[in-house]
Every structure is written in structure tokens, then in C-alpha cells.
Amino acid sequence: MSDKFDVIVIGAGPAGYVAAIRAAQLGLKTACVDAFVGKDGKQALGGTCLNVGCIPSKALLDSSKQYFNLTHNLPAHGISVENAKVDMATFIGRKDKIVKQFTGGIGQLFKANKVTPFFGKGKLLKGNNVEITGNDGSKQTISATNVILASGSVPIELPFAKFDGKNIIDNAGALDINEVPKRLGVIGAGVIGLELGSVWNRLGAQVTILEALPDFLAVADQDVAKVAKKEFEKQGLTIKLGAKLTKAEVKKNEVALTYEDKDGAHELTVDKLLVAVGRRAYTEGLLADDTGVKLDERGRIVVDEHNHTGVDGVWAIGDAVRGPMLAHKGSEEGVAVAEWIAGKAGHINLDTVPWVIYTEPEIAWAGKTEKELKEAGVPYKIGTFPFAAIGRAVAMNEAIGQVKVIAHAETDRLLGVHMVGPGVSELIAEAVVAMEFKGSAEDLARIVHAHPTLSEAVHEAALSVDKRAIHKGN
Ligand code: FAD
Ligand code: NAD
């Protein structure tokens, strides 16, 4: 087989593997190089998302939710079970099986689409050659007309709380704890801290989250953040805001923490410490010195609006470039780049990328927050509707939270939709479609929504923008 390809993708995460499949669908001879090693020591395609991110975290969130429902929520439905227990080997084993199913599935998709996989570390050399170093140190070089860099991201490490894989852990470690820790410390009340903090809290760990910023979930709409914080605290999460970790010392299988807040210095001892203070683009060993590909001040690969690096035939996508670090954002960039390479009209709109946090209640949004609109001087109007007035939510005993629709004050165009409550990870899709089609609040308000469903909250919030919600005072 010739070592010359139309497209080589470096990285088989949700950005890279999707780019490779789309390129192959378009008739391009495609290779995908990935270095990820799974729990069994073999190549595991799918990157962070499938191996140690989206999929395993959702598996553990769902298992822990079942247990929490059994012990905390089902009694309200008249259902109770005595001596509910979690078998940790099954709990973690189920997650591992799901990961294996999906990472293996990428291999089958590669086969079906004739993408050639390579196992090893890829390095872009000048002239669109890629040097691949295998785990055994062997080297080979392949080349292509186009190279797509999709090397993803890794967790940020704090210099005074370095990961040891045992007591001080990152996301991968927090997805593989085989005994519920009595006390879990979490640094960072971001997406990972809240999702994985919730998993272990639901199983009975005493979870304390230290967040450096004074505001809770500063990236989200603050009305949504307020509801979420109150609910998380009710579930037993301790969240300390404006709390900066200054020291973390592992002593006899415990971690002694020192943190500072407005009241001074405090100490806290935990059994495990999850550090989840954000992720950074991973480009170590990716680029030879003379490729001409540039990195920005945060170490991300510089690209234009078409994900082109400015070097002939070299593109970059996913967590390694600007924009939200989300799987679906990377995948859509991958599709768009493959289509641009094939001379088609690729499309990616970063303004409508939805965010979802898979806690209970769930949090989801798309578009701008009120704060962002205020800062930009954009005039807006808002409509809200609480799940407490939605029959389906009440029947489910999950009538928490609300939907908030923000529309332009003059044109009524949808600018942002923010949700906290049951099932909002699915409800947000309607808002994204409406925003992508440049819809207005009135468009959403005129669409028939099935009754009784949670989606009626979106309908009523859109009606409420014009003060004509039916099932609440306006
Ligand atoms: P990655 O998934 O990081 O994949 C990059 C791949 O490239 C890796 O396999 C890496 O080994 C490989 N690689 C890197 N350099 C080289 C090289 N030089 N040669 C060969 N291979 C290389 N996002 C969501 O949208 N929804 C979620 O629910 C969600 N949950 C998450 C939960 C957790 C705990 C974490 C950590 C992240 C989560 N994310 C979620 C974020 C999501 O995982 C990332 O946005 C996504 O994986 C980025 O995709 P990517 O393809 O850019 O990079
Ligand atoms: P994050 O950016 O979501 O949150 C990090 C938090 O840590 C922030 O609130 C930040 O203020 C805080 N922080 C930073 N330094 C700190 C310090 N020294 N002490 C205390 N707090 C500190 O990052 P993350 O939770 O690590 O997740 C990384 C990324 O992975 C996310 O931004 C997201 O893009 C992706 N992700 C997405 C999902 C999802 O889509 N559901 C789930 C998990 C991860």
C-alpha cells in the first residue's frame, strides 16, 4: 500500500475520527494516527471523550443517579427498598464495557469507511509528512496533500497539587475509583467538578468543592446558576466560592489542603483530591520546528474561521484550537474541514454550539447570556417559565428549575436560551435549531408542542417574552 494519502488526521478523538470518516465518505484516501492506550494496554480510538470523558462520565452519572433515586427520590412515589447497595466492581465494570463498545465501534467504522488507522505518536514534518513513532520506538513516515491536526487537550495541573494517580487525581482517575472515598475534595466548580463531584456525592462521599471565582458557574446564565447551586447543596455538595487552594500535601493516604478565602486561611483533609481546573490544548511533540504552524498565547493551534492554520494543506480542529472544548464542536469542525478539503461548502457556527452539564438538575444553554448582551450593549427582552407549572415535570416529581428565552428587544430574534431542570440536555436541541434558522421568540411561541411534555416549558418561556404565557401570571 502506498504511504501517500489525500488526508492524514492526527488524533482520533471526536474531532479527528469524525473528520477521518467524513473525508473517506467523500472519496479521499484517509489515514488516522492516534496514540491513546486503553485500560487493556491496546490502542483505543475515540480520544478523551470516549475513553476518559463524555461517555464514561455519563455512564457513572447514570448509574449513580439510579442509586440516588432509589435511596432519595423513589420514596416520594411510594416505592422503597431496604438495604440498597452499590457493587463497585459492577459499577465501574459497566462503564468500562460501554467504553470498550464505543472505542471498538470506531475501529469498525474506520474499516467500513476504509480509513487506515495507525497506532503511535504523530508528528507533523515540513511538507505535510507525518512521522509516526510506535510504542516500541519504531518510526515510519507517511505523507498527504492535507493534514488535519486533532490532538485534543489534557487536564491543567496545579504546581502545588501534582497528579499522583492515587490521592491527587484528574478526570481519568475520578472515573476509576474502586471504593467510594469517605471525603472527596474537588478543586474547580466547573463542568468536570460538578459532574464527577455529583457521581461520588450520590454514592455517599462527603464532597467539598473549592472554586477560586466568587461567582458560581460564571460562564452560565446567573439565574440558572443560582437554581443549580441551591439544588446541588440540597443534595449534599459543599461548594466554597472565592476559595483558592494554596497547598496540598499527601500524608498517609490522605491529602491535607490549605485554601484561602475572604475570611483567611483554612485547612481541610480529604481522602482523594480531584483537580479539575480546566484543560489545555495538547501539542507536545506534535509539530516539527519548521512547519510554520503557530500556537497562540494559551498554547492552542492558531486557525482562521475555516480551521486552516495558514500553512498550505494543514488544518486543525477540536480542543486543540479556539472555541469551546466540547466533543460536538470538534466533530462539526471535523466534518466542515473534510468538506472544505473536498471542495464542498463546509459549515460550522460557533455561536450556536450548545452546552450541557449532566448534573441533576441538568443545565443547558445556547447563545448569549444576559451578562454578555449587557456588556455588548445589545437591547434584549426575556421570557421565563418554571418547571413547577409543567404538568409532566410535576408528575415526574422533578419540577425544579426553569427555561429562560432571551430575544432581541426590537427584532425578537433569539439571542440565547438557558435552561435548568429535568431533561434539558434534550430540550436544548429545539433552541439550537431555532437559533440556527435565525428564528424569533415568536417562531418558538407559534410552534405546537405536545402535551404533557417538558418541552412545553420552552413554548411557554417563548410566549412569556411577549408577556403572553398561558399557565403563569405575566
Ligand atoms: P481528544 O478527545 O482529546 O482526542 C485527541 C486524541 O488525539 C487523543 O486520543 C490523543 O491521544 C491523540 N493524540 C494527541 N496528540 C497526538 C499525536 N501527536 N499523535 C497521535 N495521537 C495524538 N464534551 C462534551 O461535548 N460533552 C460531554 O459530556 C463531555 N464530557 C466530558 C467529561 C470529561 C470528564 C472530560 C475530561 C471531557 C468531557 N468533554 C465533554 C469534553 C470532550 O471530551 C472534548 O471536548 C473532546 O474529547 C475533544 O475532542 P478532540 O478530538 O479535540 O480531542
Ligand atoms: P472548567 O473550565 O469547566 O472549570 C474549571 C473551574 O475551575 C472554573 O470554574 C475555574 O474558575 C476553576 N479554577 C481554576 N483554577 C482554580 C484554582 N486554582 N482553584 C480553584 N478553582 C479554580 O474546566 P473543567 O471542569 O476542568 O473541564 C474542562 C473542560 O472539559 C470544560 O470546560 C468543558 O469544555 C469540557 N467538559 C465538558 C463537559 C460537558 O460538556 N458536559 C463535561 C466535562 C468537561
XYZ file of C-alpha atoms and ligand atoms in Angstrom:
571
model
C 0.000 0.000 0.000
C 1.287 3.462 -0.857
C 2.153 5.726 2.095
C 0.719 8.747 0.280
C -2.755 9.799 1.395
C -5.155 12.588 0.456
C -5.770 13.261 4.155
C -3.945 12.302 7.343
C -5.703 13.086 10.619
C -3.563 13.213 13.765
C -5.784 12.302 16.732
C -8.825 10.011 16.818
C -10.978 11.877 19.348
C -14.471 13.076 18.360
C -12.879 15.794 16.222
C -10.328 13.599 14.444
C -12.252 10.354 13.927
C -15.288 12.208 12.577
C -13.070 14.217 10.201
C -11.463 10.970 9.000
C -14.795 9.235 8.382
C -16.265 12.242 6.547
C -13.124 12.617 4.413
C -13.289 8.925 3.481
C -17.021 9.216 2.687
C -16.090 11.979 0.261
C -13.759 9.612 -1.588
C -10.493 10.863 -0.103
C -7.818 8.305 0.754
C -7.585 8.843 4.521
C -5.363 7.774 7.418
C -5.843 8.489 11.126
C -2.955 8.349 13.607
C -3.675 8.023 17.323
C -1.589 7.238 20.379
C -4.251 6.618 23.044
C -3.689 3.439 25.050
C -6.784 1.901 26.671
C -7.069 0.184 30.058
C -6.144 -3.132 28.373
C -2.868 -1.692 27.029
C -4.119 -1.716 23.421
C -4.902 1.141 21.023
C -8.225 2.737 21.976
C -9.757 5.066 19.389
C -12.158 7.861 20.411
C -9.786 10.133 22.345
C -10.604 11.773 25.663
C -14.333 11.767 25.012
C -14.838 8.036 24.566
C -12.083 6.810 26.876
C -11.949 9.185 29.855
C -14.514 11.929 29.193
C -18.055 12.250 27.865
C -19.040 8.587 27.656
C -17.587 7.084 30.861
C -18.673 10.123 32.900
C -22.237 9.770 31.629
C -22.172 6.029 32.395
C -21.200 6.752 36.013
C -23.640 9.670 36.245
C -26.455 7.382 35.141
C -25.523 4.530 37.490
C -25.145 6.885 40.455
C -28.449 8.572 39.549
C -30.224 5.191 39.717
C -28.806 4.631 43.204
C -29.645 8.151 44.370
C -33.204 7.832 43.045
C -33.599 4.537 44.839
C -32.382 5.923 48.140
C -33.686 9.507 47.957
C -36.371 10.061 45.323
C -38.447 6.890 44.955
C -39.976 7.021 48.467
C -41.984 10.065 47.285
C -43.544 7.763 44.649
C -44.447 5.236 47.350
C -41.587 2.914 46.371
C -38.879 1.926 48.791
C -36.159 -0.675 49.032
C -34.273 -1.615 52.135
C -30.508 -2.059 52.235
C -29.802 -0.621 48.778
C -26.139 -1.277 47.967
C -23.690 -0.470 45.214
C -21.365 -3.179 43.958
C -18.332 -1.165 42.913
C -16.876 -3.807 40.598
C -20.138 -3.857 38.597
C -20.467 -0.054 38.797
C -17.009 0.539 37.261
C -17.146 -2.600 35.075
C -20.353 -1.449 33.354
C -18.647 1.840 32.485
C -15.575 0.002 31.143
C -17.775 -2.203 28.941
C -19.516 0.839 27.469
C -16.150 2.484 26.761
C -14.873 -0.673 25.057
C -18.050 -0.960 22.976
C -17.698 2.594 21.691
C -13.923 2.702 21.176
C -14.157 -0.650 19.351
C -17.031 0.775 17.320
C -14.746 3.483 15.917
C -12.394 0.762 14.652
C -15.324 -0.881 12.855
C -16.434 2.451 11.384
C -12.875 3.018 10.130
C -12.940 -0.400 8.481
C -16.367 0.180 6.924
C -15.274 3.563 5.548
C -11.757 2.427 4.549
C -9.918 4.780 6.892
C -6.425 3.397 7.594
C -5.617 3.602 11.327
C -2.040 3.991 12.589
C -1.117 3.416 16.250
C 1.533 5.789 17.571
C 2.530 9.361 18.133
C 2.226 11.508 15.008
C 4.496 14.462 14.337
C 3.870 16.899 11.504
C 7.025 17.473 9.466
C 7.536 20.162 6.839
C 5.866 19.371 3.514
C 2.855 17.567 5.046
C 4.782 14.468 6.002
C 3.828 12.790 9.265
C 6.338 10.815 11.280
C 4.743 8.101 13.406
C 6.570 6.765 16.447
C 5.130 3.486 17.691
C 5.052 2.446 21.343
C 8.093 0.248 20.694
C 10.034 3.261 19.386
C 9.760 2.194 15.708
C 9.374 5.024 13.228
C 7.677 5.387 9.847
C 6.766 8.388 7.733
C 3.610 8.833 5.695
C 2.536 11.855 3.659
C -0.612 13.545 2.419
C -1.904 16.514 0.498
C -3.812 17.591 3.615
C -3.112 17.042 7.327
C -5.752 17.678 9.983
C -4.361 18.246 13.486
C -6.825 16.988 16.132
C -4.577 16.349 19.112
C -7.130 17.415 21.740
C -6.467 18.550 25.264
C -5.161 17.405 28.648
C -6.020 18.490 32.212
C -4.250 21.531 33.632
C -2.008 20.547 36.529
C -1.555 22.815 39.552
C 2.148 23.039 40.507
C 1.339 22.609 44.195
C -1.119 19.721 43.701
C 0.517 17.464 41.123
C -1.397 14.403 39.943
C -0.128 11.181 41.526
C -2.945 8.971 40.160
C -3.795 7.769 43.668
C -4.673 10.575 46.060
C -4.464 13.572 43.732
C -6.336 12.666 40.580
C -7.568 14.052 37.266
C -10.703 13.119 35.290
C -9.302 9.709 34.334
C -8.567 8.937 37.988
C -12.002 10.126 39.139
C -13.650 7.735 36.658
C -11.762 4.771 38.063
C -12.091 4.937 41.842
C -12.988 1.445 43.039
C -14.082 2.317 46.572
C -16.282 5.288 47.482
C -13.947 7.766 49.217
C -15.199 8.988 52.566
C -14.098 12.549 51.807
C -13.534 13.821 48.250
C -12.059 17.267 47.673
C -12.605 18.869 44.266
C -10.677 21.884 43.009
C -12.801 23.798 40.467
C -16.606 24.046 40.393
C -16.607 23.748 36.591
C -18.198 21.110 34.409
C -15.972 18.204 35.488
C -16.009 19.166 39.181
C -19.805 19.304 39.234
C -20.429 16.167 37.160
C -17.864 13.908 38.832
C -18.414 15.532 42.242
C -22.103 14.588 41.818
C -21.261 10.961 40.986
C -19.315 10.399 44.195
C -21.644 12.521 46.340
C -24.599 10.375 45.211
C -22.741 7.252 46.328
C -22.177 8.720 49.782
C -18.827 10.536 49.637
C -18.636 13.825 51.515
C -17.726 16.141 48.638
C -16.227 19.607 49.127
C -15.672 21.749 46.030
C -13.293 24.710 46.201
C -13.846 27.290 43.457
C -11.454 30.221 43.025
C -14.005 32.590 41.466
C -16.544 34.436 43.634
C -19.427 33.544 41.271
C -20.820 30.049 40.846
C -20.715 28.790 37.215
C -19.656 32.187 35.921
C -19.905 31.006 32.290
C -23.620 30.186 32.641
C -26.657 32.448 32.971
C -26.673 33.544 36.600
C -30.411 32.772 37.142
C -29.679 29.213 36.067
C -26.529 29.056 38.214
C -28.457 30.204 41.298
C -31.072 27.416 40.993
C -28.380 24.815 40.293
C -26.233 25.781 43.286
C -29.197 25.586 45.656
C -30.136 22.127 44.367
C -26.558 20.796 44.480
C -26.227 21.973 48.084
C -29.525 20.263 48.944
C -28.050 17.049 47.546
C -25.115 17.399 49.953
C -22.363 19.011 47.862
C -20.394 21.612 49.831
C -19.401 24.431 47.466
C -16.971 27.074 48.673
C -16.650 30.094 46.373
C -13.717 32.517 46.264
C -11.613 29.684 47.722
C -8.043 29.416 46.428
C -6.033 26.284 47.115
C -2.537 27.173 48.311
C -1.174 23.798 49.426
C -1.961 20.107 49.003
C 0.167 17.580 50.854
C -0.294 13.818 50.640
C 0.140 12.296 54.107
C -0.596 8.643 54.888
C -3.202 8.128 52.181
C -4.900 11.477 52.925
C -4.500 14.887 51.361
C -4.093 17.863 53.681
C -5.295 21.011 51.926
C -4.814 24.654 52.735
C -7.017 27.185 50.997
C -7.674 30.878 51.364
C -10.920 32.811 51.054
C -12.093 36.261 52.174
C -12.056 35.076 55.801
C -8.414 33.943 55.695
C -6.642 30.581 55.548
C -8.435 27.265 56.187
C -7.439 23.628 56.372
C -9.284 20.609 55.046
C -8.321 16.943 54.954
C -9.703 14.648 52.245
C -9.075 11.062 51.148
C -8.876 11.949 47.466
C -8.471 15.237 45.663
C -9.849 15.725 42.139
C -8.190 18.674 40.421
C -10.493 19.945 37.648
C -9.368 23.498 36.945
C -9.718 23.375 33.162
C -7.948 21.747 30.231
C -5.246 22.959 27.847
C -4.556 22.179 24.205
C -2.189 19.225 23.862
C 0.503 19.826 21.252
C 3.615 18.295 22.854
C 5.675 16.538 20.174
C 3.055 17.321 17.506
C 4.960 19.821 15.372
C 8.479 19.850 13.975
C 10.129 23.264 14.481
C 9.965 24.257 10.814
C 6.294 23.505 9.949
C 5.202 27.130 10.232
C 2.118 26.189 12.309
C 1.639 28.776 15.060
C 0.406 28.465 18.654
C -1.400 31.304 20.489
C -0.641 32.622 23.991
C -2.671 29.750 25.515
C -0.840 27.093 23.506
C -3.737 26.495 21.086
C -3.090 25.931 17.374
C -3.886 29.167 15.522
C -6.576 28.761 12.838
C -8.811 31.017 10.768
C -12.617 30.754 10.529
C -12.179 27.769 8.208
C -9.914 25.952 10.681
C -6.969 26.488 8.349
C -3.579 27.049 10.007
C -2.227 29.284 7.255
C 0.234 26.534 6.206
C -0.687 25.001 2.874
C -2.842 21.889 3.430
C -2.655 21.984 7.239
C -5.869 22.298 9.267
C -6.671 21.996 12.974
C -9.877 21.178 14.854
C -11.355 20.323 18.255
C -9.967 21.071 21.713
C -6.561 21.947 20.238
C -7.982 25.177 18.730
C -10.040 28.181 19.934
C -13.697 27.837 20.898
C -15.485 25.680 23.456
C -13.811 22.396 24.408
C -16.797 20.223 23.539
C -16.993 16.963 21.625
C -19.780 18.059 19.271
C -17.963 21.301 18.430
C -14.867 19.317 17.415
C -16.910 16.802 15.412
C -18.673 19.528 13.426
C -15.343 21.217 12.721
C -14.089 17.828 11.517
C -16.990 17.449 9.093
C -16.599 21.026 7.863
C -12.841 20.679 7.236
C -13.276 17.367 5.375
C -15.887 19.074 3.180
C -13.696 22.135 2.562
C -10.820 19.817 1.571
C -13.155 18.019 -0.862
C -14.148 21.376 -2.379
C -17.594 21.392 -0.796
C -19.375 24.035 1.312
C -18.481 23.102 4.895
C -20.308 24.888 7.703
C -19.677 25.483 11.409
C -21.396 28.114 13.539
C -19.640 28.527 16.890
C -22.419 30.904 18.041
C -24.969 28.101 18.339
C -22.854 25.378 19.950
C -24.956 24.051 22.847
C -23.524 23.494 26.335
C -24.911 20.783 28.595
C -23.934 19.929 32.168
C -25.249 16.481 33.075
C -25.930 17.074 36.760
C -29.313 16.826 38.495
C -30.950 19.093 37.627
C -29.350 19.274 34.199
C -28.110 22.609 32.882
C -28.150 23.529 29.185
C -27.758 26.645 27.134
C -27.061 28.021 23.678
C -26.258 31.554 22.612
C -25.578 34.582 24.765
C -26.136 35.167 28.481
C -27.772 38.351 29.784
C -24.361 39.450 31.093
C -22.765 39.112 27.652
C -25.593 41.044 25.997
C -25.414 43.805 28.605
C -21.659 44.133 28.093
C -22.136 44.272 24.306
C -24.909 46.890 24.642
C -27.461 44.713 22.804
C -31.083 45.545 23.787
C -32.989 42.411 24.804
C -36.178 41.121 26.396
C -36.610 37.923 28.371
C -39.287 35.335 28.997
C -39.100 32.618 31.644
C -41.190 29.653 32.625
C -40.791 27.397 35.694
C -40.982 23.594 35.529
C -43.139 23.858 38.692
C -46.040 24.802 36.369
C -45.384 21.980 33.860
C -47.697 19.012 34.439
C -45.209 16.431 33.150
C -42.430 17.701 35.445
C -44.760 17.586 38.448
C -45.930 14.074 37.521
C -42.244 13.029 37.415
C -41.667 14.696 40.798
C -38.868 16.696 39.142
C -40.482 20.129 38.991
C -37.272 22.080 39.540
C -35.782 24.932 37.535
C -36.880 26.955 34.562
C -36.419 27.825 30.904
C -35.333 31.351 30.023
C -35.559 32.733 26.496
C -33.690 35.894 25.555
C -34.716 37.715 22.369
C -33.619 40.956 20.716
C -35.745 43.826 22.079
C -36.510 45.199 18.612
C -36.276 42.297 16.154
C -37.402 39.480 18.515
C -34.550 37.310 17.133
C -33.496 34.573 19.563
C -30.194 35.508 21.219
C -29.913 32.921 23.973
C -31.841 30.119 25.637
C -30.889 28.964 29.151
C -32.335 26.016 30.998
C -32.005 24.244 34.304
C -34.285 21.343 35.103
C -35.347 17.847 34.082
C -34.356 16.619 30.629
C -32.953 19.945 29.457
C -29.986 18.169 27.784
C -32.533 17.113 25.142
C -34.748 20.237 25.204
C -31.856 22.494 24.216
C -31.809 20.959 20.703
C -35.033 22.788 19.825
C -33.491 26.110 20.794
C -30.366 25.361 18.737
C -32.425 24.558 15.634
C -34.466 27.743 16.065
C -31.321 29.861 16.558
C -29.512 28.236 13.620
C -32.505 29.111 11.402
C -32.310 32.681 12.783
C -35.703 32.212 14.428
C -37.508 34.584 16.766
C -39.197 34.066 20.124
C -42.473 34.329 18.249
C -41.436 31.427 15.978
C -40.973 29.199 19.043
C -44.214 30.527 20.522
C -46.213 29.625 17.368
C -44.964 26.015 17.198
C -47.278 23.281 18.578
C -45.634 21.434 21.492
C -47.022 18.089 22.657
C -48.903 17.959 25.946
C -47.973 16.937 28.550
C -44.222 17.214 27.862
C -41.266 19.048 29.346
C -40.921 20.907 26.033
C -43.976 22.981 26.967
C -41.612 24.936 29.237
C -39.741 26.129 26.108
C -43.029 27.071 24.448
C -44.311 28.960 27.499
C -40.974 30.757 28.046
C -41.110 31.923 24.407
C -44.707 33.122 24.910
C -43.598 34.861 28.099
C -41.130 37.020 26.097
C -44.227 38.882 24.877
C -45.962 38.563 28.249
C -48.492 36.042 26.985
C -47.571 32.818 28.767
C -50.797 30.938 29.455
C -50.000 28.984 32.609
C -48.438 31.754 34.737
C -49.067 35.413 35.502
C -47.156 37.704 33.136
P -9.487 14.422 22.271
O -10.765 13.742 22.534
O -8.656 14.850 23.416
O -8.657 13.411 21.349
C -7.374 13.676 20.920
C -6.721 12.353 20.578
O -5.504 12.628 19.916
C -6.366 11.513 21.790
O -6.696 10.167 21.549
C -4.857 11.665 21.903
O -4.224 10.528 22.473
C -4.495 11.805 20.452
N -3.235 12.497 20.203
C -2.825 13.703 20.695
N -1.640 14.036 20.155
C -1.310 13.026 19.313
C -0.192 12.798 18.474
N 0.790 13.682 18.359
N -0.180 11.647 17.759
C -1.186 10.732 17.851
N -2.250 10.914 18.627
C -2.304 12.047 19.344
N -17.664 17.197 25.884
C -18.955 17.146 25.512
O -19.307 17.695 24.475
N -19.890 16.506 26.269
C -19.568 15.895 27.425
O -20.430 15.319 28.092
C -18.223 15.921 27.850
N -17.854 15.322 28.987
C -16.547 15.329 29.352
C -16.197 14.718 30.543
C -14.880 14.709 30.958
C -14.510 14.037 32.247
C -13.885 15.318 30.142
C -12.442 15.299 30.543
C -14.229 15.948 28.966
C -15.568 15.960 28.562
N -15.970 16.601 27.399
C -17.287 16.587 27.032
C -15.006 17.286 26.529
C -14.629 16.360 25.349
O -14.105 15.168 25.854
C -13.632 17.063 24.462
O -14.131 18.307 24.055
C -13.339 16.216 23.235
O -12.866 14.947 23.594
C -12.324 16.909 22.332
O -12.165 16.139 21.198
P -10.816 16.194 20.356
O -10.986 15.162 19.294
O -10.488 17.565 20.006
O -9.664 15.713 21.361
P -13.922 24.310 33.561
O -13.273 25.392 32.815
O -15.310 23.922 33.214
O -13.930 24.650 35.113
C -12.771 24.889 35.840
C -13.150 25.659 37.088
O -12.009 25.688 37.922
C -13.551 27.108 36.814
O -14.752 27.397 37.479
C -12.369 27.901 37.359
O -12.747 29.165 37.853
C -11.890 26.994 38.459
N -10.489 27.157 38.826
C -9.441 27.411 38.003
N -8.285 27.450 38.720
C -8.631 27.198 40.009
C -7.900 27.091 41.215
N -6.566 27.245 41.234
N -8.579 26.835 42.366
C -9.953 26.674 42.354
N -10.676 26.788 41.235
C -10.030 27.024 40.077
O -12.922 23.075 33.453
P -13.098 21.540 33.805
O -14.225 21.311 34.727
O -11.735 21.071 34.161
O -13.488 20.933 32.410
C -12.664 21.189 31.268
C -13.479 21.278 30.048
O -13.911 19.978 29.639
C -14.776 22.059 30.201
O -14.585 23.433 30.115
C -15.563 21.552 29.050
O -15.153 22.240 27.923
C -15.141 20.110 28.976
N -16.165 19.263 29.630
C -17.432 19.299 29.134
C -18.420 18.540 29.734
C -19.805 18.608 29.202
O -19.966 19.067 28.089
N -20.809 18.171 29.941
C -18.126 17.755 30.852
C -16.826 17.773 31.339
C -15.850 18.529 30.708
